[in-house]
């Protein structure tokens, strides 16, 4: 599926083309600071729902919680603009829908029965290592409705950052045996799964997404450690997600909701506790 030459980013309107495998309008760029930053600029310029920005490389890729997303050529960097007719409180469900879509896409791209898991809130792991990350940004109208949502997705296709104690251990599709997976193939598979899960989110709501995410959840019912939004490290047993997508942590029988943060690598040294 040949794509047109990457467009140069400029102040004017960027030319879009049909995306492979799904009804998205695709904008292909060469080097950008961040596809999500470009997408947010396009939102301000009235970009349409389902516009997808794809870049070959990023010079200032952004991750969650202010982190950097290292973005050499060879990996997939896309940001999808959505303009859902929905209350702002529903945006969280979109990140979980995107995570399930990315996990399904990664599974399709990998040979054999490799374990693909979703790590709270929206990372995708293969063999316990991070292969993809998702960054959701949104803007809300005065009436509390979503004005726009930008879902930024990075998938390590050809390479991944080396192990380093400051970040979750990473992997790539190539390292997991899909050395032949090309970027255009990966994009097509991703678009198809994103389209499917965005429809399910719109038609069936968060419960369907939540069920699918829990089926793939990393560490469910196990002892975990979570770095919460306030930097405190909380330990306990991972009992699931509530109806808002918060992680339910069981601390000696007391259930606590964690609304922001990251599940840390490895298992927490918590002593076994009965399910409650
Ligand atoms: C994370 O795991 O912290 C989220 C990483 C999100 C990275 C993607 S790459 C495409 C888009 N552009 C960005 O600058 N970030 C997202």
Coordinates of C-alpha atoms and ligand atoms in Angstrom, one line a residue:
X1 CA 0.0 0.0 0.0
X2 CA 2.1 2.9 -1.2
X3 CA 1.7 6.2 0.6
X4 CA 2.3 9.6 -0.9
X5 CA 5.4 11.5 0.0
X6 CA 5.4 12.9 3.5
X7 CA 4.1 16.5 3.6
X8 CA 6.2 19.2 5.1
X9 CA 4.6 20.7 8.2
X10 CA 3.8 24.4 7.7
X11 CA 1.3 27.0 8.7
X12 CA -1.2 26.0 6.0
X13 CA -3.7 23.2 5.9
X14 CA -2.0 19.8 5.6
X15 CA -3.1 17.5 2.9
X16 CA -4.8 14.3 4.1
X17 CA -5.3 11.0 2.3
X18 CA -7.4 7.9 3.3
X19 CA -5.8 5.9 6.0
X20 CA -5.2 2.2 5.3
X21 CA -7.8 -0.2 6.8
X22 CA -10.1 2.4 8.5
X23 CA -12.0 5.6 7.9
X24 CA -9.4 8.0 9.1
X25 CA -7.9 11.0 7.2
X26 CA -4.2 10.4 7.3
X27 CA -1.6 13.2 7.3
X28 CA 1.9 11.8 6.7
X29 CA 4.8 13.9 7.9
X30 CA 8.6 13.4 7.9
X31 CA 10.1 14.9 11.0
X32 CA 8.1 16.8 13.6
X33 CA 8.5 17.8 17.2
X34 CA 5.6 15.6 18.3
X35 CA 2.7 14.3 16.3
X36 CA 0.4 15.1 19.3
X37 CA 1.7 18.7 19.3
X38 CA 0.9 18.9 15.6
X39 CA -2.5 17.3 16.1
X40 CA -3.3 19.9 18.9
X41 CA -2.3 22.7 16.5
X42 CA -4.6 21.2 13.9
X43 CA -7.5 21.0 16.5
X44 CA -7.1 24.7 17.0
X45 CA -7.4 25.1 13.2
X46 CA -10.7 23.1 13.2
X47 CA -9.3 19.8 12.1
X48 CA -11.9 17.2 11.4
X49 CA -12.9 14.2 13.6
X50 CA -10.8 11.1 12.8
X51 CA -7.8 13.0 11.4
X52 CA -4.6 10.9 12.0
X53 CA -1.2 12.4 12.1
X54 CA 1.7 10.1 11.3
X55 CA 5.4 11.1 11.4
X56 CA 8.5 9.2 10.5
X57 CA 10.4 10.6 13.5
X58 CA 9.9 13.0 16.4
X59 CA 12.4 15.4 17.8
X60 CA 10.4 16.1 21.0
X61 CA 8.2 13.1 21.5
X62 CA 6.2 13.3 24.7
X63 CA 5.2 10.6 27.1
X64 CA 2.8 10.6 30.1
X65 CA 3.6 12.4 33.3
X66 CA 6.0 14.8 31.5
X67 CA 8.3 12.1 30.3
X68 CA 10.2 12.1 26.9
X69 CA 9.3 9.5 24.3
X70 CA 12.5 8.7 22.4
X71 CA 11.5 8.7 18.7
X72 CA 14.0 7.5 16.1
X73 CA 12.9 6.5 12.6
X74 CA 11.7 2.9 12.3
X75 CA 9.0 3.0 15.0
X76 CA 5.4 4.1 14.7
X77 CA 4.3 7.6 15.9
X78 CA 0.7 8.6 15.4
X79 CA -1.8 11.0 17.0
X80 CA -5.5 10.6 16.3
X81 CA -7.8 13.6 16.5
X82 CA -11.3 12.8 17.8
X83 CA -14.3 15.1 18.3
X84 CA -16.7 12.9 20.2
X85 CA -20.1 14.2 21.1
X86 CA -19.5 13.1 24.7
X87 CA -19.2 14.4 28.3
X88 CA -15.6 15.1 29.4
X89 CA -15.8 12.4 32.0
X90 CA -15.9 9.8 29.3
X91 CA -12.4 10.6 27.9
X92 CA -10.7 8.1 30.3
X93 CA -12.6 5.3 28.6
X94 CA -11.0 6.3 25.3
X95 CA -7.5 5.7 26.6
X96 CA -8.5 2.2 27.6
X97 CA -10.2 1.6 24.3
X98 CA -7.0 2.7 22.6
X99 CA -4.9 0.4 24.8
X100 CA -7.0 -2.6 23.9
X101 CA -6.8 -1.7 20.2
X102 CA -3.0 -1.3 20.4
X103 CA -2.8 -4.7 22.2
X104 CA -5.0 -6.4 19.6
X105 CA -2.8 -4.9 16.8
X106 CA 0.4 -5.9 18.5
X107 CA -0.9 -9.4 19.0
X108 CA -1.8 -9.6 15.3
X109 CA 1.6 -8.4 14.2
X110 CA 3.5 -10.8 16.4
X111 CA 4.1 -14.4 15.3
X112 CA 2.9 -17.3 17.7
X113 CA 1.2 -17.0 21.0
X114 CA 3.2 -14.2 22.6
X115 CA 1.6 -12.8 25.7
X116 CA 0.3 -9.3 25.1
X117 CA -0.9 -7.4 28.2
X118 CA -2.3 -4.0 29.1
X119 CA -0.5 -2.3 32.0
X120 CA -2.5 0.3 33.9
X121 CA -3.4 2.8 32.8
X122 CA -2.6 2.4 29.2
X123 CA 0.7 0.8 28.4
X124 CA 1.0 -2.4 26.3
X125 CA 3.5 -5.1 27.3
X126 CA 4.9 -8.1 25.5
X127 CA 6.6 -10.6 27.7
X128 CA 6.5 -8.1 30.6
X129 CA 8.2 -5.4 28.6
X130 CA 6.7 -2.2 27.3
X131 CA 6.2 -2.2 23.5
X132 CA 3.8 0.8 23.2
X133 CA 2.6 3.8 25.1
X134 CA -0.5 6.1 24.8
X135 CA -0.9 9.7 25.7
X136 CA -4.4 11.2 25.8
X137 CA -4.9 14.9 25.8
X138 CA -8.2 16.7 25.6
X139 CA -10.0 20.0 25.7
X140 CA -13.4 20.5 27.3
X141 CA -16.0 23.1 26.5
X142 CA -17.6 25.4 29.1
X143 CA -20.6 23.0 29.0
X144 CA -18.4 20.1 30.1
X145 CA -18.4 18.4 26.7
X146 CA -15.3 17.1 24.9
X147 CA -14.2 19.7 22.4
X148 CA -11.4 17.6 21.0
X149 CA -9.3 14.5 22.1
X150 CA -5.9 13.7 20.8
X151 CA -4.8 10.1 21.3
X152 CA -1.0 9.8 20.8
X153 CA 0.3 6.3 20.2
X154 CA 3.9 5.2 20.0
X155 CA 4.7 1.6 19.1
X156 CA 8.3 0.3 19.1
X157 CA 8.4 -1.5 15.8
X158 CA 12.1 -1.7 14.9
X159 CA 13.9 -0.6 18.1
X160 CA 13.4 0.2 21.7
X161 CA 15.3 2.2 24.4
X162 CA 18.0 0.2 26.4
X163 CA 17.2 -0.8 29.9
X164 CA 17.6 2.1 32.3
X165 CA 16.4 2.3 35.9
X166 CA 14.4 5.5 35.1
X167 CA 12.0 3.8 32.8
X168 CA 9.9 0.7 32.4
X169 CA 11.9 -2.1 30.6
X170 CA 11.1 -1.9 26.9
X171 CA 10.9 -4.1 23.9
X172 CA 10.0 -3.9 20.2
X173 CA 8.1 -5.9 17.7
X174 CA 11.4 -6.7 16.0
X175 CA 12.9 -8.0 19.2
X176 CA 9.9 -10.1 19.8
X177 CA 10.2 -11.9 16.5
X178 CA 8.3 -9.7 14.1
X179 CA 11.4 -8.4 12.4
X180 CA 9.6 -8.3 9.1
X181 CA 6.8 -6.0 10.3
X182 CA 6.9 -2.8 8.2
X183 CA 5.6 0.5 9.4
X184 CA 2.8 0.7 6.8
X185 CA 1.7 -2.8 7.7
X186 CA 1.7 -1.9 11.4
X187 CA -0.2 1.3 10.7
X188 CA -2.9 -0.5 8.7
X189 CA -3.4 -3.1 11.5
X190 CA -3.5 -0.4 14.1
X191 CA -6.0 1.6 12.2
X192 CA -8.3 -1.3 11.8
X193 CA -8.3 -2.2 15.6
X194 CA -8.6 1.5 16.6
X195 CA -11.6 1.9 14.4
X196 CA -13.2 -1.2 15.9
X197 CA -12.6 -0.2 19.5
X198 CA -13.6 3.4 19.1
X199 CA -16.9 2.1 17.7
X200 CA -17.4 -0.2 20.6
X201 CA -16.6 2.6 23.0
X202 CA -19.2 4.9 21.2
X203 CA -21.9 2.2 21.0
X204 CA -21.4 0.1 24.1
X205 CA -19.6 2.5 26.4
X206 CA -16.9 1.9 29.0
X207 CA -18.2 -1.5 30.4
X208 CA -17.3 -3.4 27.1
X209 CA -13.9 -1.7 26.9
X210 CA -13.3 -2.3 30.6
X211 CA -14.0 -6.0 30.2
X212 CA -11.7 -6.4 27.3
X213 CA -9.0 -4.4 29.1
X214 CA -9.3 -6.6 32.2
X215 CA -9.0 -9.7 30.1
X216 CA -5.6 -8.5 29.1
X217 CA -4.6 -6.8 32.4
X218 CA -1.0 -7.2 33.6
X219 CA -0.8 -8.2 37.3
X220 CA -4.5 -8.6 38.0
X221 CA -5.0 -10.2 41.4
X222 CA -1.2 -10.0 42.0
X223 CA 0.8 -7.9 44.4
X224 CA 1.8 -4.7 42.7
X225 CA 3.5 -1.4 43.4
X226 CA 2.0 1.8 42.0
X227 CA 3.7 5.2 41.9
X228 CA 0.6 7.4 42.4
X229 CA 0.2 10.8 40.9
X230 CA 1.6 12.4 44.1
X231 CA 4.8 10.3 43.7
X232 CA 3.9 8.1 46.7
X233 CA 4.6 4.4 46.1
X234 CA 1.6 2.3 47.1
X235 CA 1.6 -1.5 47.5
X236 CA -1.2 -3.9 47.5
X237 CA -3.2 -6.4 45.4
X238 CA -4.5 -5.3 42.0
X239 CA -8.3 -6.0 42.2
X240 CA -9.4 -4.4 38.9
X241 CA -10.8 -1.1 37.5
X242 CA -13.7 0.8 38.8
X243 CA -16.3 2.3 36.5
X244 CA -14.1 5.4 36.0
X245 CA -11.0 3.5 35.1
X246 CA -9.3 4.0 38.5
X247 CA -7.1 1.1 39.6
X248 CA -8.5 -0.7 42.7
X249 CA -5.7 -1.5 45.1
X250 CA -6.4 -3.8 48.0
X251 CA -4.3 -2.9 51.0
X252 CA -4.8 -5.5 53.7
X253 CA -8.5 -5.6 52.9
X254 CA -9.0 -1.9 52.5
X255 CA -9.8 -0.9 48.9
X256 CA -8.2 2.2 47.6
X257 CA -8.8 3.9 44.2
X258 CA -5.7 5.1 42.4
X259 CA -6.7 7.6 39.7
X260 CA -3.3 8.6 38.3
X261 CA 0.2 7.1 38.2
X262 CA 2.0 4.1 37.0
X263 CA 2.3 0.4 37.9
X264 CA 6.0 -0.2 38.6
X265 CA 8.1 -3.1 37.2
X266 CA 8.1 -6.4 39.1
X267 CA 5.9 -7.4 41.9
X268 CA 5.6 -5.6 45.2
X269 CA 6.8 -7.6 48.3
X270 CA 3.3 -7.7 49.7
X271 CA 2.4 -10.8 51.7
X272 CA -0.5 -12.8 50.2
X273 CA -3.9 -11.7 51.2
X274 CA -7.3 -13.3 50.5
X275 CA -9.4 -11.9 47.7
X276 CA -12.1 -9.7 49.1
Ligands
LIG1 C1 3.8 7.0 27.5 O1 3.9 5.7 27.6 O2 4.3 7.7 28.4 C2 3.0 7.6 26.4 C3 3.9 7.7 25.1 C4 3.1 8.3 23.9 C5 4.1 8.5 22.8 C6 3.3 8.9 21.5 S1 4.3 8.8 20.1 C7 3.1 9.6 19.2 C8 2.6 10.7 20.1 N1 3.4 11.9 20.0 C9 4.0 12.2 21.2 O3 4.8 13.1 21.4 N2 3.6 11.3 22.1 C10 2.7 10.3 21.5

